[in-house]
Coordinates of C-alpha atoms in Angstrom, one line a residue:
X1 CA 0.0 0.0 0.0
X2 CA 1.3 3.7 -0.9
X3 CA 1.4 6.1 1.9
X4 CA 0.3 9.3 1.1
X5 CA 2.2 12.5 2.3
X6 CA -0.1 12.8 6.0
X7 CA 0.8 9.3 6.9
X8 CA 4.3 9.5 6.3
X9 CA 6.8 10.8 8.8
X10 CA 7.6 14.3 8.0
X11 CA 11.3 15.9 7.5
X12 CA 12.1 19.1 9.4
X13 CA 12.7 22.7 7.0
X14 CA 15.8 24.3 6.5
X15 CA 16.9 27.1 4.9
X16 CA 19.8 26.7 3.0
X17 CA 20.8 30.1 1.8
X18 CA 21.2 29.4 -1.6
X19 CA 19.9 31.4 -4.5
X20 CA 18.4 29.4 -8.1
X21 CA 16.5 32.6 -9.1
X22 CA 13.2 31.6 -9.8
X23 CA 13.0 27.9 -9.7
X24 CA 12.3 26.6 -7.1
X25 CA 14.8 23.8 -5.4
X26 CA 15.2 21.3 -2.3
X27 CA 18.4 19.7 -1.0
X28 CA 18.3 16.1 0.9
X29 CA 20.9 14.5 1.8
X30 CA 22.3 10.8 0.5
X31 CA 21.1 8.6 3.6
X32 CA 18.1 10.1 3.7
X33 CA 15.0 7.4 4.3
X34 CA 12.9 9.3 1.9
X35 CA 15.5 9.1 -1.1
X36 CA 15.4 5.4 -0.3
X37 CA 11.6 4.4 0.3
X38 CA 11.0 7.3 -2.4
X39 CA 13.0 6.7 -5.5
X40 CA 14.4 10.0 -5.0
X41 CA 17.1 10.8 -7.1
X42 CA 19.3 14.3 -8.4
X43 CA 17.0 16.5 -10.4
X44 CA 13.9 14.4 -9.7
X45 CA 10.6 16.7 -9.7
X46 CA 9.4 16.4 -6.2
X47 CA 5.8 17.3 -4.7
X48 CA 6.3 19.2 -1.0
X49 CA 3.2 19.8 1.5
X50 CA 3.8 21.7 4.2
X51 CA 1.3 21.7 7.5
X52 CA -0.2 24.4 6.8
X53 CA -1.1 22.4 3.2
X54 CA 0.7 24.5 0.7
X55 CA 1.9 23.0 -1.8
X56 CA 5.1 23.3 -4.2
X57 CA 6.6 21.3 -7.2
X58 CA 10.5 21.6 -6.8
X59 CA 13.8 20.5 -8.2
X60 CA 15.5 18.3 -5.9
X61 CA 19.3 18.1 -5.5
X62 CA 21.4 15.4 -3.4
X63 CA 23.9 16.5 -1.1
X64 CA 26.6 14.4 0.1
X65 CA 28.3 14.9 3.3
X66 CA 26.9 15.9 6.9
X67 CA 25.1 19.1 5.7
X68 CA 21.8 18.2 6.6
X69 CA 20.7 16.1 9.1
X70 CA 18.5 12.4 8.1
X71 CA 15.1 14.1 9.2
X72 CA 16.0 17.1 7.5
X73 CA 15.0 18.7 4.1
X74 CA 17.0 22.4 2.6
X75 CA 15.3 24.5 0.7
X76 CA 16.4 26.7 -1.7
X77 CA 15.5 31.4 -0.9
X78 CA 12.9 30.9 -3.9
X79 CA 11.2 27.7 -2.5
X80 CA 11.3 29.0 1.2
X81 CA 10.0 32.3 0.4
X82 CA 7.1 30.5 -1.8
X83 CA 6.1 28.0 0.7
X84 CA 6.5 30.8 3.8
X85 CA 8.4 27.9 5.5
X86 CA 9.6 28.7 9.4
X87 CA 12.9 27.0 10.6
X88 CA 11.9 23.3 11.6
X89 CA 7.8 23.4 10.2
X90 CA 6.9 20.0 9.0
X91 CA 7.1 19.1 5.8
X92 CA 6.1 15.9 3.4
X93 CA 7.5 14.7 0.0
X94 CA 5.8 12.8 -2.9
X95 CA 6.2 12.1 -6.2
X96 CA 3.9 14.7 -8.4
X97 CA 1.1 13.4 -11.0
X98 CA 2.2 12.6 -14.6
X99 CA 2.6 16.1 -16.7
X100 CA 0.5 15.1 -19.2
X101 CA 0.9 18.5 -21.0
X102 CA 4.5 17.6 -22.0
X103 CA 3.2 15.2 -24.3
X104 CA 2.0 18.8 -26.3
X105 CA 5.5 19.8 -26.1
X106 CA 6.7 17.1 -27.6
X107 CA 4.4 17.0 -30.3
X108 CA 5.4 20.5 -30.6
X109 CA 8.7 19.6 -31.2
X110 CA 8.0 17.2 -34.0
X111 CA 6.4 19.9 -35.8
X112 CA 2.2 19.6 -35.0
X113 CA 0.1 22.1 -34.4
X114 CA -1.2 22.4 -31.6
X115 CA -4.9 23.9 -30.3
X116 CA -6.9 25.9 -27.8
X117 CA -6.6 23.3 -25.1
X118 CA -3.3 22.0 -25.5
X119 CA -1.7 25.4 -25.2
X120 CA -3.7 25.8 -22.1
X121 CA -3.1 22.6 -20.5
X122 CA 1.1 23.6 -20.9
X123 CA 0.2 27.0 -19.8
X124 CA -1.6 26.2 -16.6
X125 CA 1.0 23.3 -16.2
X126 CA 4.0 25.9 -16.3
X127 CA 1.9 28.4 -13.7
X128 CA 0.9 26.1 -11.8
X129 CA 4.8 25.2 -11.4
X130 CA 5.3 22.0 -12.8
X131 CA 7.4 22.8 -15.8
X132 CA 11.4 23.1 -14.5
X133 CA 13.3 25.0 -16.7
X134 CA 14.3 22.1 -18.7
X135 CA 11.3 21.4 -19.7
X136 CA 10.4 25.4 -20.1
X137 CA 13.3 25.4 -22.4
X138 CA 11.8 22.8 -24.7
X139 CA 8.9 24.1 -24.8
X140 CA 10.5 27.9 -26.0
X141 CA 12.5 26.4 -28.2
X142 CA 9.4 24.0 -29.7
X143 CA 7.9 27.5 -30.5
X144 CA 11.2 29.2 -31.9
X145 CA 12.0 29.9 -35.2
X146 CA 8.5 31.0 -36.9
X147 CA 7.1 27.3 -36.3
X148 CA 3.9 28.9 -34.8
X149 CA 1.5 29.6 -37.0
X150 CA -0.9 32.8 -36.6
X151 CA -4.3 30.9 -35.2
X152 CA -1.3 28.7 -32.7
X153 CA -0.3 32.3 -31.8
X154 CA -4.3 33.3 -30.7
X155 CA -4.2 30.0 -28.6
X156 CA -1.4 30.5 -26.8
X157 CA -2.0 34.5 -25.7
X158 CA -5.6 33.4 -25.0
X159 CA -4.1 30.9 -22.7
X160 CA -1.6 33.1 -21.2
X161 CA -4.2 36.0 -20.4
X162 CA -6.8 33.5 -19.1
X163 CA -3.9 32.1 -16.6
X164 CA -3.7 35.7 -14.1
X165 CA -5.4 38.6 -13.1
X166 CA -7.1 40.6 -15.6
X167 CA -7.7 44.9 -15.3
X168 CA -11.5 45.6 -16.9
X169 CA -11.3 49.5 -16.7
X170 CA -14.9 50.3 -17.4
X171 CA -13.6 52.2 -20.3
X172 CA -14.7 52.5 -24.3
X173 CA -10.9 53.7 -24.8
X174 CA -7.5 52.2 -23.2
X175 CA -4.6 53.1 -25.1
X176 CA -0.9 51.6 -24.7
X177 CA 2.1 50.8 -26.9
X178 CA 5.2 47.9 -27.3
X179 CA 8.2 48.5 -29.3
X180 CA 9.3 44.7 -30.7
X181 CA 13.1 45.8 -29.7
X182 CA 16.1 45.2 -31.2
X183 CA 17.4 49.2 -31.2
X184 CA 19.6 49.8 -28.2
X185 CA 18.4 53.4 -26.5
X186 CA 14.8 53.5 -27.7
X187 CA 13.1 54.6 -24.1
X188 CA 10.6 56.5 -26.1
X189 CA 7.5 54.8 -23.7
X190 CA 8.1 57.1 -20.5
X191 CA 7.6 59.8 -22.5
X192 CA 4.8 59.0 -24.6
X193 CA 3.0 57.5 -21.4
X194 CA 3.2 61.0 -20.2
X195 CA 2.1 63.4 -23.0
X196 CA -0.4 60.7 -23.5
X197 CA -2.2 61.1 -19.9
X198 CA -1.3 64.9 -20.2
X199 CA -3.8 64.5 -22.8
X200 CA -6.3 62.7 -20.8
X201 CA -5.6 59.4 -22.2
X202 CA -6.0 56.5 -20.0
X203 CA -2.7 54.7 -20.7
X204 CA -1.9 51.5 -17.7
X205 CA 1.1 50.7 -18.8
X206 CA 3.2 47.5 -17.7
X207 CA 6.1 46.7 -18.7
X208 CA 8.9 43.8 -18.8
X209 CA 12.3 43.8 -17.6
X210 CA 14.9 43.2 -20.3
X211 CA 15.2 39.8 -22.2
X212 CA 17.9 39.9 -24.5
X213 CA 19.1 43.4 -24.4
X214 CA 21.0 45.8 -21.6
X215 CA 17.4 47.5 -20.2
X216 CA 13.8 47.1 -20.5
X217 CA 11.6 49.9 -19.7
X218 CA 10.5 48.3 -16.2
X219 CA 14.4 48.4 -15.6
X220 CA 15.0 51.9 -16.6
X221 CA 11.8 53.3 -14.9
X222 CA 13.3 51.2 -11.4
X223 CA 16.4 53.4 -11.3
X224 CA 13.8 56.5 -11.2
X225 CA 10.7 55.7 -9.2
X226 CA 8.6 52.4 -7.4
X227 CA 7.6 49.6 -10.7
X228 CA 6.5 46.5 -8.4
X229 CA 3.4 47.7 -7.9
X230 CA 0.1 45.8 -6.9
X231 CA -2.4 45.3 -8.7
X232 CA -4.5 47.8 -6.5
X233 CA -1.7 50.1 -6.7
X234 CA -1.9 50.1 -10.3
X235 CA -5.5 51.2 -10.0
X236 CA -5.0 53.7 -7.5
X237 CA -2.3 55.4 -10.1
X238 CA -3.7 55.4 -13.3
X239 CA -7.3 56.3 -11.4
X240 CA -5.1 59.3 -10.0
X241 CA -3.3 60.2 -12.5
X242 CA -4.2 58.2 -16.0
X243 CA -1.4 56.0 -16.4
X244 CA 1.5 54.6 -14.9
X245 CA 4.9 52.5 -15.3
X246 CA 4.6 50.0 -14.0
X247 CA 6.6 46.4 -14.4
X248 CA 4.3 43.9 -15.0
X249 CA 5.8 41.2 -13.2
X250 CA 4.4 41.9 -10.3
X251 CA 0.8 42.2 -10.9
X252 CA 0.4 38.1 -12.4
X253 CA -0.8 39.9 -15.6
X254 CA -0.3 36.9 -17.8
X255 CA 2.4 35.2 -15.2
X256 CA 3.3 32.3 -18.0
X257 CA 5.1 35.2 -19.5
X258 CA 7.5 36.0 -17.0
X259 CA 8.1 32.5 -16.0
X260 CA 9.2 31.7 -19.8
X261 CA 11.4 35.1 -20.2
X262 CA 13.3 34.2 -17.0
X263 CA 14.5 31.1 -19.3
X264 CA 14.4 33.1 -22.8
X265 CA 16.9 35.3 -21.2
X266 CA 18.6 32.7 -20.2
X267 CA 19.1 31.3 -23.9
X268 CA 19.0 34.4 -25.5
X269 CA 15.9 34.0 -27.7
X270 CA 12.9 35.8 -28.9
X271 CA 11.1 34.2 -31.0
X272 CA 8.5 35.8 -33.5
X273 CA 5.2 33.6 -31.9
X274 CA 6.1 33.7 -28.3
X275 CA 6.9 37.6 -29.0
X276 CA 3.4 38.5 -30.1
X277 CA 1.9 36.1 -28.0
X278 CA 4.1 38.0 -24.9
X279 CA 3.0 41.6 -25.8
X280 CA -0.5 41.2 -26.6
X281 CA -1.2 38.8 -23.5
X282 CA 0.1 41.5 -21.6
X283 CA -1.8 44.5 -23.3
X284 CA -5.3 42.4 -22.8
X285 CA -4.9 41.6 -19.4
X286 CA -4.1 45.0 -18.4
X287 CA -7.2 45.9 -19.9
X288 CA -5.7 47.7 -23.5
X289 CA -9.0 48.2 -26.1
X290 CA -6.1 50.4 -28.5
X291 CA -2.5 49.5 -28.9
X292 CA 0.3 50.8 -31.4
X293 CA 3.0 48.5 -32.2
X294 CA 6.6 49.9 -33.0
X295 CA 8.7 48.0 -35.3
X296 CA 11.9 49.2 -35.5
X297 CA 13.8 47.8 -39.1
X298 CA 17.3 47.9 -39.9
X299 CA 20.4 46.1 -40.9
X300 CA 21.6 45.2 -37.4
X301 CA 18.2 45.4 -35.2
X302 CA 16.0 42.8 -34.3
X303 CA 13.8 42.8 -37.7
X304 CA 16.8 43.6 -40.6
X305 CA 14.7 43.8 -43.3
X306 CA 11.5 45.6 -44.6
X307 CA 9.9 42.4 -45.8
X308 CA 10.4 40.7 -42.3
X309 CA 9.1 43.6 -40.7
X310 CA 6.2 43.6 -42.8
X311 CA 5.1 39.3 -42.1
X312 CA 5.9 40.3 -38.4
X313 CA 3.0 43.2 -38.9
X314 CA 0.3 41.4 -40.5
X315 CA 0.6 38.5 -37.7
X316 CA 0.5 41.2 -35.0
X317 CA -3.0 42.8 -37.1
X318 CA -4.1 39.0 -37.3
X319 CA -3.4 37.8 -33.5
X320 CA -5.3 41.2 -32.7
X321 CA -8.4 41.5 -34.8
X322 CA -9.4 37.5 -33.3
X323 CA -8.7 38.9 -29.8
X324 CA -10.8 42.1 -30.6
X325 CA -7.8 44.7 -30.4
X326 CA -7.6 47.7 -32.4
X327 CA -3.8 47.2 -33.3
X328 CA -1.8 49.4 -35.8
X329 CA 2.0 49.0 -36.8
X330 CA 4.5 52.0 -37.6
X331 CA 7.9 51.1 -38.9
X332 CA 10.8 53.1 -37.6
X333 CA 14.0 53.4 -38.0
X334 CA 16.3 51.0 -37.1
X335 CA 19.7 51.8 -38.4
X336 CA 21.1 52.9 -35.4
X337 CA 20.8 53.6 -31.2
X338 CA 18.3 56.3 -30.0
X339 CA 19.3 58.6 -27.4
X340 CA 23.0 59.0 -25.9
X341 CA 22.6 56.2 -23.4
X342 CA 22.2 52.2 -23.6
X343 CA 21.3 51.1 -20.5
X344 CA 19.1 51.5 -17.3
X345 CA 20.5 54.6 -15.6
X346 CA 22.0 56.0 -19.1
X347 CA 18.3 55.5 -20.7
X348 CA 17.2 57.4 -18.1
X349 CA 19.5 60.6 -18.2
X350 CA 18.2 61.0 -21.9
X351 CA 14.4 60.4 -21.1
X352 CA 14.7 63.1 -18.5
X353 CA 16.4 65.6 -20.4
X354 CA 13.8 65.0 -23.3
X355 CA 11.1 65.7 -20.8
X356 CA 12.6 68.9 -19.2
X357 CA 12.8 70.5 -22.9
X358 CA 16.6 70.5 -21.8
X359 CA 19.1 72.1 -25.0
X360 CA 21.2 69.0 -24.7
X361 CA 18.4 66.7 -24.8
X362 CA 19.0 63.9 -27.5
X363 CA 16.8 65.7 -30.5
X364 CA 16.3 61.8 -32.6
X365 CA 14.7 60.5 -28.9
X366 CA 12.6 63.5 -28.7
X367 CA 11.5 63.3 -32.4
X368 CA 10.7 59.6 -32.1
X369 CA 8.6 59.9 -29.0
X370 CA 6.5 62.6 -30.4
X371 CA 6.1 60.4 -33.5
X372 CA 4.6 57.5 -31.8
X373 CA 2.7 59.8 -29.2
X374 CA 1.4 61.8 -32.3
X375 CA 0.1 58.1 -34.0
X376 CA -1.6 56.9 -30.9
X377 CA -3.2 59.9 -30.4
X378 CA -4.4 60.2 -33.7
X379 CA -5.8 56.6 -33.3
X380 CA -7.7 57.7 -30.2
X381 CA -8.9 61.3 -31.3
X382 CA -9.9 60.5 -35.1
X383 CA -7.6 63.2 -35.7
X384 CA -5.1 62.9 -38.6
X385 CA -1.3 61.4 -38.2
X386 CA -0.1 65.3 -38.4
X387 CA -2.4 66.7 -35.8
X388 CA -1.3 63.8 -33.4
X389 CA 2.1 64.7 -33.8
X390 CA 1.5 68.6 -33.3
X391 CA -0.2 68.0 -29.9
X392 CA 2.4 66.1 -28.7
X393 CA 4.8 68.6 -29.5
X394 CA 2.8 71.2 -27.8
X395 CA 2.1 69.0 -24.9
X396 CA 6.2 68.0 -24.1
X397 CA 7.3 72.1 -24.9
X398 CA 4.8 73.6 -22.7
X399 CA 5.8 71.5 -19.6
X400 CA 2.5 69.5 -19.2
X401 CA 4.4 65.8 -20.0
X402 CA 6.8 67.0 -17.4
X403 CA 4.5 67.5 -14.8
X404 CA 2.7 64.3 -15.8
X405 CA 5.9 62.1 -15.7
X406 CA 6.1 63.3 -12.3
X407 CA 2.9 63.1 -10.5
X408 CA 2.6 59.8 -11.9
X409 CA 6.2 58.8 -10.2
X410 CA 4.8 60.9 -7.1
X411 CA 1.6 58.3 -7.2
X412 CA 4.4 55.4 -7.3
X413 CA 6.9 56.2 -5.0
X414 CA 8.3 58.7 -5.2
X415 CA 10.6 60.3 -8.2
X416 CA 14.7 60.2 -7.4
X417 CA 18.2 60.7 -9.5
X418 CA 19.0 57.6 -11.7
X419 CA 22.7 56.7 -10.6
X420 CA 26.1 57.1 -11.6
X421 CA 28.8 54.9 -12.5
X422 CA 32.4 55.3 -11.3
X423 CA 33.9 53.3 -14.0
X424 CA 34.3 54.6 -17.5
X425 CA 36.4 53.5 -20.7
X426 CA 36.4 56.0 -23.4
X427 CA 36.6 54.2 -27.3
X428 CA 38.2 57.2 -29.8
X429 CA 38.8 57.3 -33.6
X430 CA 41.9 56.5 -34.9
X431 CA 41.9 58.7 -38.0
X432 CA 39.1 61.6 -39.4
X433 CA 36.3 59.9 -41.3
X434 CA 32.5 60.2 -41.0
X435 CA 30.4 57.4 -39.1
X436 CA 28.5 55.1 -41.7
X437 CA 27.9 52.2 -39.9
X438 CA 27.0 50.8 -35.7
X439 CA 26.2 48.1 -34.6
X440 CA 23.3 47.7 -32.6
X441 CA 23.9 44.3 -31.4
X442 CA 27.5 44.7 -30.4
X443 CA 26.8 47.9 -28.5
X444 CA 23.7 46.3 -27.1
X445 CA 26.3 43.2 -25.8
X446 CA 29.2 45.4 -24.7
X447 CA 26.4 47.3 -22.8
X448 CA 25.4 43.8 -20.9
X449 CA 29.2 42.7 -20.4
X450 CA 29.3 45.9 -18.5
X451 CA 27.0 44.7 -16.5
X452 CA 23.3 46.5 -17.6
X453 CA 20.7 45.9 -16.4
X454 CA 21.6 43.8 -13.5
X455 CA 24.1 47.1 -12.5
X456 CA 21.5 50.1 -13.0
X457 CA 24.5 52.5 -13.7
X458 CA 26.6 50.2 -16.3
X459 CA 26.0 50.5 -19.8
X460 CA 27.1 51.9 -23.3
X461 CA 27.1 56.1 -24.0
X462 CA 27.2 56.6 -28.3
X463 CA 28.7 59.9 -28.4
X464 CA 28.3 60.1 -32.7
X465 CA 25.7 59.7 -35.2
X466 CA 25.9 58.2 -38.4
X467 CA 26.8 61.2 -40.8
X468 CA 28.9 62.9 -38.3
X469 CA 32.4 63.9 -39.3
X470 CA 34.7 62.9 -36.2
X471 CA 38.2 64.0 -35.7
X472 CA 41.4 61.9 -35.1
X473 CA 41.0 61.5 -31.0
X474 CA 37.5 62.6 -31.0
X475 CA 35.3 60.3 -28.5
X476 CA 33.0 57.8 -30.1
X477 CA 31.7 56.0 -27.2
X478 CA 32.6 55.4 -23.5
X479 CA 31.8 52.1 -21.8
X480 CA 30.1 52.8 -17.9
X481 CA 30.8 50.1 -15.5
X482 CA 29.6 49.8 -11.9
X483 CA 33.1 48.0 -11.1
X484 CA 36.1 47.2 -12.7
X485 CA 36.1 44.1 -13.3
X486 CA 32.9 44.0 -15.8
X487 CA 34.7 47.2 -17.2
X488 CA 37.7 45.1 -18.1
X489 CA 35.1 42.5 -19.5
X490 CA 33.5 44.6 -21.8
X491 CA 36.7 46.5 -22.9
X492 CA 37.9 43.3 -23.7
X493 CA 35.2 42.0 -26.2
X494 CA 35.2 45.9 -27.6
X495 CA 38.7 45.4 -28.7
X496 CA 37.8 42.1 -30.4
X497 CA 34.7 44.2 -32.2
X498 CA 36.7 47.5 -33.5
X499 CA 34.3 48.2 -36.0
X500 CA 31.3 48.4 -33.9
X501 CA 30.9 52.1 -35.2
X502 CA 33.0 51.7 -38.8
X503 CA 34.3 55.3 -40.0
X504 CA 35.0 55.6 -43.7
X505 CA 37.9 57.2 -45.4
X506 CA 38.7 60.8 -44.3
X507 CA 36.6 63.2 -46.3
X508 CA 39.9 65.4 -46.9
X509 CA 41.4 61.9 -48.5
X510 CA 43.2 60.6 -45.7
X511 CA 44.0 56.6 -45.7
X512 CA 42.3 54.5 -42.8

């Protein structure tokens, strides 16, 4: 006869003090009865009950040695702090039921299609914790590499909004925005939230924290006010002050998301499907009826061609129209970074400036945000493309975003100075030329090898422009490091990527 967990002896908790970011882990050691009468073995998915009857799907590890005592079980900071364990509570292990939703996976990875209910069955599996990040990994990479097609795409953001909290605002008229990424510097969202709600536009916008490149908006907006707000605090700011910036992770606004871009970080992908299927979950289940989509397109951005940009576009206007969105694209430039700064802290200097109408303010940042301010507003207030753009000039000159951008950072927390870096390495040109070519995904990785966005302050600052005539000595960029060691790191990998901003010949006939 099986014993279930209540009839078994139980182990005593321990914390062990050891970090595995978000998945969840538990430690036994080699002797232990449990392993034994169990099965137990390294890496085994194991179900733990507590007394108070919480449950948890872990990892488990074995640990040789005299670490942990034989009625003892370690837990890892993310499984202790899930299970709101005390020192020495009781707790009971079990083998978990059968995933049955892997078996969509792996049809997934022989090339089926898969439908409504299979996406949410591995959606609700994943939530509900019982996907480790192996089996996450699979199921990313299942998806990768355009193998979902447009109606896969509506399953799997239906599923991923029907898996949290939804925001119904009671409103005919929710606008809010997503740039696909890919062009290092673009913080354009800050300052469109805020000439948007200056306007009277109801904009709740979430935000992620960066996937594959040096700062997401949630990251940039942390080094200036409070983003891990409730759900309640969401309400009370965007009821305040009509909008907010907010990071999304914290609010279980379709949760499946940031469980699989904890791993797509990890590998460094972004697929086309699970992209769309990411932004739009997000934009429904924060209660978006209107949302513009930017798609920056250039030779060394995310989309590098005007053809992709265009099949990425008309599966975005698909996956919206069946989920009853009113979605329009713009295509922007994507030939090189916006702003001065790549980076949390750096991205935020330039959004600042840009918002205090300051004379130093990075002009092609300012232009763009009033370009996709002027769009949405033009999709909201049946007003033409021009018009929109007009107002949101007005709105940013005369002060009103400003004041916006900080009462709604007053409503969150409170508005302070991004920070500083003490570490800098300045890159210079070897000879006169003018700048015809950078490289946005070199700067984007030199910016994360100096440690962005983990380091706030660390990150990449593009002193030139394409066009621009630089002189012999003249600064093209400086690396910011918050210590030296990831400033060696990056200065490194710059000096095996010279031509990361490629000069050509002097204009006056010099020789390279």
């Amino acid at each position: 006869m099986m014993l279930t967990p209540e009839r078994m002896a139980p182990l005593k908790a321990r914390r062990m003090g050891i970090d595995t970011h978000h998945e969840p882990t538990l430690y036994l050691p080699a002797h232990s009865h449990v392993c034994r009468s169990e099965g137990f073995e390294s890496l085994s998915r194991v179900l733990i009950t507590t007394h108070h009857d919480l449950h948890l799907i872990a990892s488990l590890n074995i640990v040789t040695g005299e670490l942990l005592a034989d009625d003892e079980v370690g837990f890892s900071d993310s499984a202790w702090q899930r299970l709101q364990l005390n020192t020495a509570d009781s707790i009971w292990l079990s083998h978990p039921k059968p995933v049955q939703s892997l078996s969509h996976v792996r049809a997934k990875v022989y090339g089926h299609e898969l439908d409504d209910l299979q996406f949410q069955s591995i959606i609700n599996d994943i939530v509900d914790g019982r996907y480790a990040d192996v089996h996450l990994a699979a199921f990313i990479t299942a998806c990768g590499d355009d193998s979902l097609s447009d109606q896969e795409i509506t399953s799997l953001t239906q599923a991923m909004v029907k898996s949290g909290s939804t925001i119904n605002w009671q409103l005919p008229l929710v606008v809010d925005k997503h740039c696909v990424g890919g062009l290092p510097g673009n913080r354009t969202t800050p300052i469109v939230v805020s000439i948007l709600a200056a306007c009277g536009l109801t904009v709740p916008k979430t935000s992620s924290r960066a996937i594959t490149s040096p700062a997401g908006t949630a990251d940039t907006m942390e080094t200036l006010t409070e983003v891990s707000l409730t759900l309640e605090q969401m309400r009370r700011v965007v009821d305040s002050e009509g909008g907010c910036l907010a990071w999304g992770g914290a609010m279980r606004l379709s949760p499946a998301d940031d469980l699989l871009i904890q791993v797509e970080r990890a590998l460094d992908i972004d697929s086309e499907g699970q992209l769309i299927a990411s932004v739009l979950s997000k934009k429904i289940a924060a209660g978006a009826t209107h949302v513009l989509i930017d798609i920056p397109v250039g030779p060394t951005a995310k989309v590098r061609s005007q053809d992709a940009a265009e099949r990425l576009a008309e599966s975005f206007r698909v996956v919206g129209s069946q989920l009853g969105l009113t979605l329009q694209v713009m295509f922007t430039d994507g030939s090189q970074p916006v702003g001065r700064g790549i980076g949390p802290a750096l991205e935020a200097h330039d959004l600042l400036a840009v918002l205090q109408n300051k004379s130093d303010a990075p002009q092609d940042l300012r232009t763009r945000a009033t370009q996709v301010a002027g769009a949405m507003l033009s999709m909201a207030n049946h007003m033409t493309p021009e018009e929109g753009v007009v107002l949101a000039e007005e709105t940013l000159t005369s002060g009103a975003a400003w004041a916006k951008f900080r009462a709604i950072c007053k409503a969150q927390g409170g508005l302070r100075q991004p920070p500083v870096a003490h570490y800098r390495y300045a890159m210079v040109a070897e000879r006169k030329g003018r700048v015809h070519q950078i490289d946005n995904r070199i700067l984007a990785k030199i910016a994360k090898l100096a440690g962005a966005p983990a380091d706030p302050a660390a990150g990449v600052e593009i002193c030139v422009k394409l066009g621009d005539e630089v002189e012999c000595r003249d600064i093209l960029m400086m690396i910011h490091a918050e210590n030296a060691g990831e400033l060696n790191y990056a200065v490194e990998y710059l000096n095996d990527h010279v031509q990361v901003i490629q000069l050509d010949t002097d204009p006056q006939g010099g020789q390279p």
